[in-house]
Short mmCIF file of C-alpha atoms and ligand atoms in Angstrom, two decimals:
data_model
loop_
_atom_site.label_atom_id
_atom_site.label_comp_id
_atom_site.label_asym_id
_atom_site.label_seq_id
_atom_site.Cartn_x
_atom_site.Cartn_y
_atom_site.Cartn_z
CA UNK A 514 -135.36 -91.23 -250.53
CA UNK A 515 -132.07 -92.41 -252.08
CA UNK A 516 -130.96 -95.99 -251.51
CA UNK A 517 -127.38 -94.81 -251.35
CA UNK A 518 -125.60 -91.46 -251.38
CA UNK A 519 -121.92 -91.52 -252.28
CA UNK A 520 -120.00 -88.39 -251.37
CA UNK A 521 -116.96 -87.81 -253.57
CA UNK A 522 -116.23 -88.98 -257.10
CA UNK A 523 -112.60 -90.07 -256.95
CA UNK A 524 -111.45 -93.69 -257.41
CA UNK A 525 -113.18 -94.74 -254.16
CA UNK A 526 -116.53 -93.06 -254.92
CA UNK A 527 -116.64 -94.26 -258.52
CA UNK A 528 -115.79 -97.85 -257.56
CA UNK A 529 -118.43 -97.78 -254.82
CA UNK A 530 -120.94 -96.52 -257.39
CA UNK A 531 -120.00 -99.23 -259.87
CA UNK A 532 -120.43 -102.09 -257.39
CA UNK A 533 -123.60 -100.73 -255.79
CA UNK A 534 -125.42 -100.06 -259.07
CA UNK A 535 -124.19 -103.17 -260.86
CA UNK A 536 -125.24 -105.14 -257.78
CA UNK A 537 -128.80 -103.90 -258.21
CA UNK A 538 -129.27 -100.72 -256.16
CA UNK A 539 -131.54 -98.46 -258.22
CA UNK A 540 -131.45 -95.06 -256.64
CA UNK A 541 -127.79 -94.20 -256.17
CA UNK A 542 -126.44 -90.66 -256.43
CA UNK A 543 -122.76 -89.68 -256.30
CA UNK A 544 -122.41 -86.13 -254.98
CA UNK A 545 -119.18 -84.78 -256.50
CA UNK A 546 -118.59 -81.05 -256.38
CA UNK A 547 -116.43 -81.08 -259.53
CA UNK A 548 -115.92 -83.42 -262.43
CA UNK A 549 -115.48 -87.04 -261.35
CA UNK A 550 -111.94 -88.41 -261.13
CA UNK A 551 -110.53 -87.16 -257.84
CA UNK A 552 -107.07 -85.89 -256.99
CA UNK A 553 -105.23 -88.22 -259.37
CA UNK A 554 -106.53 -86.06 -262.24
CA UNK A 555 -103.97 -83.45 -261.14
CA UNK A 556 -101.13 -85.95 -261.61
CA UNK A 557 -98.94 -85.90 -264.68
CA UNK A 558 -98.80 -89.69 -264.88
CA UNK A 559 -99.86 -92.91 -263.23
CA UNK A 560 -97.76 -95.98 -263.82
CA UNK A 561 -98.59 -98.23 -260.87
CA UNK A 562 -102.21 -99.24 -261.41
CA UNK A 563 -102.14 -103.04 -261.82
CA UNK A 564 -103.01 -104.21 -265.31
CA UNK A 565 -102.64 -100.78 -266.85
CA UNK A 566 -99.30 -101.06 -268.64
CA UNK A 567 -99.64 -97.82 -270.58
CA UNK A 568 -98.49 -94.72 -268.68
CA UNK A 569 -101.33 -92.20 -268.84
CA UNK A 570 -101.96 -88.79 -267.31
CA UNK A 571 -104.28 -88.93 -264.30
CA UNK A 572 -107.00 -87.19 -266.31
CA UNK A 573 -106.88 -89.69 -269.20
CA UNK A 574 -106.63 -92.60 -266.79
CA UNK A 575 -109.81 -91.65 -264.90
CA UNK A 576 -111.95 -90.66 -267.91
CA UNK A 577 -113.46 -94.14 -268.55
CA UNK A 578 -114.26 -94.76 -264.87
CA UNK A 579 -117.33 -92.54 -264.69
CA UNK A 580 -118.52 -93.59 -268.16
CA UNK A 581 -118.48 -97.21 -266.95
CA UNK A 582 -120.44 -96.40 -263.76
CA UNK A 583 -123.08 -94.33 -265.55
CA UNK A 584 -123.83 -97.36 -267.77
CA UNK A 585 -125.10 -99.18 -264.67
CA UNK A 586 -127.25 -96.27 -263.54
CA UNK A 587 -125.06 -94.23 -261.20
CA UNK A 588 -126.17 -90.60 -261.18
CA UNK A 589 -123.75 -87.72 -260.67
CA UNK A 590 -125.01 -84.64 -258.83
CA UNK A 591 -122.50 -81.83 -259.22
CA UNK A 592 -123.08 -80.55 -255.71
CA UNK A 593 -120.92 -79.86 -252.69
CA UNK A 594 -122.09 -81.61 -249.54
CA UNK A 595 -121.82 -79.53 -246.38
CA UNK A 596 -122.90 -82.05 -243.73
CA UNK A 597 -124.15 -85.60 -243.21
CA UNK A 598 -126.34 -86.28 -240.18
CA UNK A 599 -128.29 -89.28 -238.96
CA UNK A 600 -132.06 -89.11 -238.51
CA UNK A 601 -134.05 -90.74 -235.68
CA UNK A 602 -135.42 -93.40 -238.09
CA UNK A 603 -131.90 -94.53 -239.06
CA UNK A 604 -131.79 -92.73 -242.43
CA UNK A 605 -129.37 -89.91 -243.27
CA UNK A 606 -129.75 -86.27 -244.27
CA UNK A 607 -127.27 -85.02 -246.87
CA UNK A 608 -127.11 -81.22 -246.54
CA UNK A 609 -125.90 -79.48 -249.70
CA UNK A 610 -123.93 -76.23 -249.77
CA UNK A 611 -126.67 -74.50 -251.78
CA UNK A 612 -129.13 -74.97 -248.86
CA UNK A 613 -131.09 -77.96 -250.18
CA UNK A 614 -130.89 -81.44 -248.71
CA UNK A 615 -131.49 -85.08 -249.69
CA UNK A 616 -132.42 -88.13 -247.64
CA UNK A 617 -130.67 -91.49 -248.04
CA UNK A 618 -130.92 -94.96 -246.50
CA UNK A 619 -127.13 -95.37 -246.54
CA UNK A 620 -124.06 -93.22 -247.20
CA UNK A 621 -120.51 -93.91 -248.36
CA UNK A 622 -118.08 -91.06 -247.63
CA UNK A 623 -115.23 -90.88 -250.16
CA UNK A 624 -114.14 -87.25 -249.90
CA UNK A 625 -110.42 -88.04 -250.07
CA UNK A 626 -107.74 -85.54 -249.24
CA UNK A 627 -106.39 -82.18 -250.46
CA UNK A 628 -102.88 -80.66 -250.64
CA UNK A 629 -101.50 -79.14 -247.44
CA UNK A 630 -100.03 -75.68 -247.23
CA UNK A 631 -96.39 -75.45 -246.10
CA UNK A 632 -97.16 -72.25 -244.15
CA UNK A 633 -94.19 -70.09 -245.13
CA UNK A 634 -94.43 -66.31 -245.34
CA UNK A 635 -95.85 -65.22 -248.71
CA UNK A 636 -97.29 -68.65 -249.60
CA UNK A 637 -100.89 -67.45 -249.43
CA UNK A 638 -100.10 -64.04 -250.94
CA UNK A 639 -98.54 -65.60 -254.06
CA UNK A 640 -100.85 -68.61 -254.33
CA UNK A 641 -102.03 -68.66 -257.95
CA UNK A 642 -99.40 -66.01 -258.80
CA UNK A 643 -96.36 -68.28 -258.76
CA UNK A 644 -97.15 -70.65 -255.91
CA UNK A 645 -99.02 -73.78 -257.00
CA UNK A 646 -99.84 -77.32 -255.82
CA UNK A 647 -100.45 -78.76 -259.30
CA UNK A 648 -97.64 -79.31 -261.79
CA UNK A 649 -99.95 -80.72 -264.47
CA UNK A 650 -102.17 -77.64 -264.24
CA UNK A 651 -99.50 -74.93 -263.97
CA UNK A 652 -96.18 -76.44 -265.07
CA UNK A 653 -96.54 -75.20 -268.64
CA UNK A 654 -96.53 -71.55 -267.45
CA UNK A 655 -92.87 -72.10 -266.56
CA UNK A 656 -91.71 -73.61 -269.84
CA UNK A 657 -87.91 -73.13 -270.12
CA UNK A 658 -87.84 -71.32 -266.77
CA UNK A 659 -86.47 -72.38 -263.39
CA UNK A 660 -88.85 -73.57 -260.65
CA UNK A 661 -88.80 -74.96 -257.11
CA UNK A 662 -90.54 -78.17 -256.02
CA UNK A 663 -90.92 -78.34 -252.25
CA UNK A 664 -91.22 -81.62 -250.29
CA UNK A 665 -89.65 -85.06 -249.99
CA UNK A 666 -92.54 -87.49 -250.61
CA UNK A 667 -93.69 -89.34 -253.73
CA UNK A 668 -95.66 -86.34 -254.98
CA UNK A 669 -92.76 -83.86 -254.72
CA UNK A 670 -90.26 -86.15 -256.42
CA UNK A 671 -92.59 -87.38 -259.16
CA UNK A 672 -93.74 -83.89 -259.96
CA UNK A 673 -90.15 -82.60 -259.91
CA UNK A 674 -89.40 -85.18 -262.60
CA UNK A 675 -92.43 -84.07 -264.59
CA UNK A 676 -91.43 -80.40 -264.28
CA UNK A 677 -87.89 -81.24 -265.43
CA UNK A 678 -89.33 -82.10 -268.87
CA UNK A 679 -90.85 -78.62 -269.21
CA UNK A 680 -88.65 -76.30 -267.19
CA UNK A 681 -84.98 -75.42 -267.67
CA UNK A 682 -84.15 -76.40 -264.08
CA UNK A 683 -85.94 -77.71 -260.98
CA UNK A 684 -84.66 -77.01 -257.47
CA UNK A 685 -85.98 -79.78 -255.24
CA UNK A 686 -86.12 -78.20 -251.78
CA UNK A 687 -86.53 -80.54 -248.79
CA UNK A 688 -86.18 -80.04 -245.05
CA UNK A 689 -84.22 -83.28 -244.50
CA UNK A 690 -81.59 -85.22 -246.45
CA UNK A 691 -83.63 -88.41 -246.81
CA UNK A 692 -86.88 -88.83 -248.70
CA UNK A 693 -90.19 -90.59 -248.11
CA UNK A 694 -90.63 -91.28 -251.84
CA UNK A 695 -90.15 -94.77 -253.28
CA UNK A 696 -86.52 -95.80 -253.95
CA UNK A 697 -86.97 -96.00 -257.74
CA UNK A 698 -88.30 -92.43 -257.86
CA UNK A 699 -85.45 -91.16 -255.65
CA UNK A 700 -82.99 -92.81 -258.02
CA UNK A 701 -84.57 -91.12 -261.06
CA UNK A 702 -84.44 -87.73 -259.34
CA UNK A 703 -80.81 -88.14 -258.30
CA UNK A 704 -79.85 -89.09 -261.86
CA UNK A 705 -81.70 -86.20 -263.48
CA UNK A 706 -79.21 -83.50 -264.52
CA UNK A 707 -81.94 -80.84 -264.55
CA UNK A 708 -82.82 -81.35 -260.87
CA UNK A 709 -80.68 -79.76 -258.15
CA UNK A 710 -81.27 -81.02 -254.61
CA UNK A 711 -81.33 -78.36 -251.90
CA UNK A 712 -81.55 -80.32 -248.66
CA UNK A 713 -81.78 -79.64 -244.92
CA UNK A 714 -83.38 -76.24 -245.43
CA UNK A 715 -86.73 -74.67 -244.65
CA UNK A 716 -88.46 -71.97 -246.64
CA UNK A 717 -88.23 -68.66 -244.81
CA UNK A 718 -90.36 -66.66 -247.20
CA UNK A 719 -91.58 -66.15 -250.74
CA UNK A 720 -91.08 -62.72 -252.28
CA UNK A 721 -92.31 -60.92 -255.34
CA UNK A 722 -94.23 -57.94 -256.57
CA UNK A 723 -97.61 -57.08 -258.08
CA UNK A 724 -96.88 -59.21 -261.15
CA UNK A 725 -96.22 -62.31 -259.08
CA UNK A 726 -93.56 -64.40 -257.40
CA UNK A 727 -89.86 -63.62 -257.88
CA UNK A 728 -88.34 -66.25 -255.61
CA UNK A 729 -87.94 -67.82 -252.18
CA UNK A 730 -85.42 -67.53 -249.37
CA UNK A 731 -84.42 -70.81 -247.74
CA UNK A 732 -82.48 -71.16 -244.52
CA UNK A 733 -80.40 -74.03 -243.11
CA UNK A 734 -79.94 -75.18 -239.49
CA UNK A 735 -77.02 -72.74 -238.97
CA UNK A 736 -79.18 -69.84 -240.11
CA UNK A 737 -77.40 -69.47 -243.47
CA UNK A 738 -79.78 -68.12 -246.08
CA UNK A 739 -79.96 -68.79 -249.82
CA UNK A 740 -81.98 -66.80 -252.33
CA UNK A 741 -83.52 -68.94 -255.08
CA UNK A 742 -84.83 -66.57 -257.76
CA UNK A 743 -87.64 -68.42 -259.56
CA UNK A 744 -91.06 -67.40 -260.93
CA UNK A 745 -92.70 -70.69 -259.82
CA UNK A 746 -92.81 -72.68 -256.58
CA UNK A 747 -94.68 -75.98 -256.42
CA UNK A 748 -95.66 -77.02 -252.90
CA UNK A 749 -95.98 -80.80 -252.37
CA UNK A 750 -95.91 -81.26 -248.60
CA UNK A 751 -98.61 -83.87 -248.03
CA UNK A 752 -102.37 -84.06 -247.85
CA UNK A 753 -105.18 -83.12 -245.42
CA UNK A 754 -108.12 -85.49 -244.89
CA UNK A 755 -111.42 -84.02 -246.10
CA UNK A 756 -113.56 -84.91 -243.08
CA UNK A 757 -115.49 -81.64 -242.56
CA UNK A 758 -118.82 -83.04 -243.78
CA UNK A 759 -118.88 -85.46 -240.84
CA UNK A 760 -118.73 -82.60 -238.30
CA UNK A 761 -122.05 -82.06 -236.51
CA UNK A 762 -123.52 -78.77 -235.31
CA UNK A 763 -122.11 -79.31 -231.80
CA UNK A 764 -118.57 -79.81 -233.19
CA UNK A 765 -118.48 -83.58 -232.62
CA UNK A 766 -117.99 -86.02 -235.49
CA UNK A 767 -120.86 -88.23 -236.67
CA UNK A 768 -118.68 -91.36 -236.35
CA UNK A 769 -115.47 -92.41 -234.63
CA UNK A 770 -112.27 -90.78 -235.94
CA UNK A 771 -108.62 -91.25 -235.02
CA UNK A 772 -106.43 -88.47 -233.55
CA UNK A 773 -105.42 -87.31 -237.06
CA UNK A 774 -108.99 -86.95 -238.30
CA UNK A 775 -109.10 -90.19 -240.32
CA UNK A 776 -112.39 -92.11 -240.26
CA UNK A 777 -112.25 -95.32 -238.24
CA UNK A 778 -113.54 -98.27 -240.30
CA UNK A 779 -113.41 -102.04 -240.05
CA UNK A 780 -112.24 -104.33 -242.86
CA UNK A 781 -115.66 -103.95 -244.53
CA UNK A 782 -115.45 -100.13 -244.51
CA UNK A 783 -118.21 -99.91 -241.86
CA UNK A 784 -117.85 -96.83 -239.64
CA UNK A 785 -119.08 -96.80 -236.05
CA UNK A 786 -122.53 -95.69 -237.36
CA UNK A 787 -124.83 -98.26 -238.99
CA UNK A 788 -125.42 -97.57 -242.67
CA UNK A 789 -122.48 -95.14 -242.88
CA UNK A 790 -119.36 -96.34 -244.72
CA UNK A 791 -116.05 -94.63 -245.54
CA UNK A 792 -113.58 -95.53 -248.28
CA UNK A 793 -110.32 -94.27 -249.77
CA UNK A 794 -107.81 -91.71 -248.56
CA UNK A 795 -109.88 -90.48 -245.62
CA UNK A 796 -110.07 -93.77 -243.77
CA UNK A 797 -107.62 -94.95 -241.10
CA UNK A 798 -104.41 -96.57 -242.31
CA UNK A 799 -105.15 -95.73 -245.96
CA UNK A 800 -102.26 -96.54 -248.27
CA UNK A 801 -103.27 -93.49 -250.33
CA UNK A 802 -103.10 -95.21 -253.68
CA UNK A 803 -105.64 -95.31 -256.50
CA UNK A 804 -105.82 -99.10 -256.45
CA UNK A 805 -106.40 -99.13 -252.68
CA UNK A 806 -109.09 -96.43 -252.87
CA UNK A 807 -110.79 -98.40 -255.66
CA UNK A 808 -110.66 -101.59 -253.57
CA UNK A 809 -112.11 -99.77 -250.57
CA UNK A 810 -114.86 -98.32 -252.73
CA UNK A 811 -115.78 -101.72 -254.13
CA UNK A 812 -115.94 -103.20 -250.61
CA UNK A 813 -118.07 -100.31 -249.34
CA UNK A 814 -120.39 -100.59 -252.37
CA UNK A 815 -120.95 -104.30 -251.73
CA UNK A 816 -121.57 -103.67 -248.03
CA UNK A 817 -123.99 -100.81 -248.68
CA UNK A 818 -125.91 -103.05 -251.08
CA UNK A 819 -126.24 -105.69 -248.38
CA UNK A 820 -127.22 -103.09 -245.77
CA UNK A 821 -130.02 -101.59 -247.90
CA UNK A 822 -131.32 -104.96 -249.10
CA UNK A 823 -131.53 -106.40 -245.59
P1 LIG B 1770 -109.88 -88.35 -254.00
O1 LIG B 1770 -109.20 -88.80 -255.22
O2 LIG B 1770 -109.25 -87.27 -253.18
O3 LIG B 1770 -111.37 -87.93 -254.40
C1 LIG B 1770 -112.22 -87.27 -253.51
C2 LIG B 1770 -113.28 -86.52 -254.28
O4 LIG B 1770 -114.24 -86.01 -253.37
C3 LIG B 1770 -112.72 -85.31 -255.04
O5 LIG B 1770 -113.05 -85.44 -256.41
C4 LIG B 1770 -113.42 -84.11 -254.40
O6 LIG B 1770 -113.77 -83.10 -255.34
C5 LIG B 1770 -114.67 -84.74 -253.79
N1 LIG B 1770 -115.17 -84.02 -252.62
C6 LIG B 1770 -114.47 -83.69 -251.50
N2 LIG B 1770 -115.27 -83.07 -250.62
C7 LIG B 1770 -116.51 -83.01 -251.19
C8 LIG B 1770 -117.76 -82.48 -250.75
N3 LIG B 1770 -117.90 -81.88 -249.56
N4 LIG B 1770 -118.85 -82.57 -251.58
C9 LIG B 1770 -118.71 -83.17 -252.81
N5 LIG B 1770 -117.54 -83.67 -253.26
C10 LIG B 1770 -116.46 -83.61 -252.46
N6 LIG B 1770 -101.82 -92.86 -256.35
C11 LIG B 1770 -101.38 -93.91 -257.09
O7 LIG B 1770 -101.83 -95.04 -256.88
N7 LIG B 1770 -100.48 -93.74 -258.07
C12 LIG B 1770 -99.97 -92.54 -258.40
O8 LIG B 1770 -99.13 -92.41 -259.30
C13 LIG B 1770 -100.42 -91.42 -257.65
N8 LIG B 1770 -99.97 -90.17 -257.98
C14 LIG B 1770 -100.47 -89.09 -257.31
C15 LIG B 1770 -100.05 -87.82 -257.73
C16 LIG B 1770 -100.57 -86.70 -257.11
C17 LIG B 1770 -100.11 -85.34 -257.57
C18 LIG B 1770 -101.50 -86.85 -256.04
C19 LIG B 1770 -102.07 -85.61 -255.38
C20 LIG B 1770 -101.92 -88.10 -255.64
C21 LIG B 1770 -101.41 -89.25 -256.26
N9 LIG B 1770 -101.80 -90.54 -255.89
C22 LIG B 1770 -101.36 -91.62 -256.61
C23 LIG B 1770 -102.73 -90.76 -254.77
C24 LIG B 1770 -104.19 -90.99 -255.29
O9 LIG B 1770 -104.56 -89.95 -256.18
C25 LIG B 1770 -105.18 -91.04 -254.12
O10 LIG B 1770 -104.78 -92.04 -253.21
C26 LIG B 1770 -106.60 -91.34 -254.60
O11 LIG B 1770 -107.03 -90.43 -255.57
C27 LIG B 1770 -107.60 -91.33 -253.44
O12 LIG B 1770 -108.87 -91.55 -253.93
P2 LIG B 1770 -110.19 -91.13 -253.12
O13 LIG B 1770 -111.32 -91.53 -253.99
O14 LIG B 1770 -110.11 -91.64 -251.75
O15 LIG B 1770 -110.12 -89.55 -252.97
P1 LIG B 1771 -96.09 -87.22 -247.85
O1 LIG B 1771 -95.64 -88.58 -248.21
O2 LIG B 1771 -96.78 -86.98 -246.57
O3 LIG B 1771 -94.78 -86.30 -247.90
C1 LIG B 1771 -94.82 -84.94 -247.55
C2 LIG B 1771 -93.44 -84.36 -247.65
O4 LIG B 1771 -93.49 -82.96 -247.39
C3 LIG B 1771 -92.47 -84.97 -246.63
O5 LIG B 1771 -91.22 -85.19 -247.22
C4 LIG B 1771 -92.40 -83.89 -245.56
O6 LIG B 1771 -91.14 -83.83 -244.94
C5 LIG B 1771 -92.62 -82.62 -246.34
N1 LIG B 1771 -93.26 -81.58 -245.54
C6 LIG B 1771 -94.38 -81.69 -244.77
N2 LIG B 1771 -94.71 -80.49 -244.24
C7 LIG B 1771 -93.79 -79.62 -244.69
C8 LIG B 1771 -93.60 -78.22 -244.49
N3 LIG B 1771 -94.45 -77.48 -243.75
N4 LIG B 1771 -92.55 -77.61 -245.10
C9 LIG B 1771 -91.69 -78.35 -245.87
N5 LIG B 1771 -91.83 -79.67 -246.09
C10 LIG B 1771 -92.87 -80.29 -245.51
O7 LIG B 1771 -97.05 -86.58 -248.98
P2 LIG B 1771 -97.20 -86.86 -250.56
O8 LIG B 1771 -95.87 -86.91 -251.21
O9 LIG B 1771 -98.21 -85.88 -251.06
O10 LIG B 1771 -97.86 -88.31 -250.60
C11 LIG B 1771 -99.14 -88.52 -249.97
C12 LIG B 1771 -99.52 -89.97 -250.12
O11 LIG B 1771 -99.83 -90.25 -251.51
C13 LIG B 1771 -98.38 -90.90 -249.73
O12 LIG B 1771 -98.92 -92.02 -249.09
C14 LIG B 1771 -97.77 -91.27 -251.06
O13 LIG B 1771 -97.10 -92.53 -251.03
C15 LIG B 1771 -99.00 -91.28 -251.98
N6 LIG B 1771 -98.56 -91.02 -253.36
C16 LIG B 1771 -98.17 -92.11 -254.08
C17 LIG B 1771 -97.67 -91.93 -255.35
C18 LIG B 1771 -97.26 -93.14 -256.11
O14 LIG B 1771 -97.52 -94.23 -255.65
N7 LIG B 1771 -96.63 -93.06 -257.25
C19 LIG B 1771 -97.55 -90.66 -255.89
C20 LIG B 1771 -97.93 -89.57 -255.11
C21 LIG B 1771 -98.42 -89.76 -253.84
P3 LIG B 1771 -90.64 -84.98 -243.94
O15 LIG B 1771 -90.28 -86.14 -244.84
O16 LIG B 1771 -89.48 -84.36 -243.29
O17 LIG B 1771 -91.78 -85.23 -243.01
#
């Protein structure tokens, strides 16, 4: 029986692991289906983590986090969790995708979020063959070529800037003429001569052939179409909450959720189920920042420690 199971190894999961193990919990396993680090590892740079003045790639920034946790005894199981359920005696069953399961006295869910699809024609067909959601991973394939970045949030604008250092030109395609991104990022994008803004349009379709993507057709409110011939389209249209592991066999959720599928927690990251905590991007009103996810994780770790000890 584990004292604590942490699901997800992003900033929230790692911080929870650090606080729980350093606080004295002995048998703590972090179930992370990939390498620890979370979604920030797909980011080209992080410059807003307090106290970290050097601008690092997401991958470099997260590398010491797991090393630090492991020193205090956190174990990483490279497993995908398929479901969490509560047992009659108050403990939890952690069902793993491979068919096995583990039992735990308490659980912290930190499964974060994943990129949304924009749902235009051809997006799925050319995914991995020109359509991507990760500039750090795929940007280099388009060195000195023209690409599209789709979206108007922080991710789209920051990654458009990143792509502008590699590619000959970046078309930033957005469905409105105002952006959600932070003002300083908008300013940088507007002042970048390699970025052309294509606003108030939606993507009608992506086209290509067997070798991959050749471009996209965008359309404005009057129905006027424009063909943007590019080999790469980066889709940055927001994130989906990874809440599937909380779904029970009957389709209900293990704990209370809001109408958008975010986990309802109180200020101590307690869910509506005793012994079950949630932290990071998947909780209600998350600011979706590394520092916030880390703070949530630390709070949840401290609370789980108290729950198990008492
Ligand atoms: P995540 O980082 O999403 O981690 C969740 C982890 O859970 C993942 O590693 C995943 O593999 C794992 N997981 C999911 N489901 C399962 C399962 N069933 N079983 C096992 N493991 C599972 N924030 C900033 O503060 N500054 C920035 O500059 C910044 N830039 C960003 C750039 C990009 C491109 C993106 C996508 C995000 C950026 N963010 C930034 C946001 C930040 O990355 C997130 O807010 C933060 O990572 C959330 O942390 P988390 O631990 O809640 O979740
Ligand atoms: P986001 O803020 O939700 O923005 C998504 C963008 O995509 C919006 O501009 C939206 O348009 C557009 N969009 C949504 N669906 C679309 C569709 N089907 N077709 C075309 N466009 C579509 O998402 P995000 O940029 O990924 O950011 C997610 C969170 O992470 C945010 O809280 C953000 O602040 C945070 N983040 C922070 C940083 C940082 O601090 N440096 C960096 C990255 C991300 P509308 O505007 O018209 O709705």
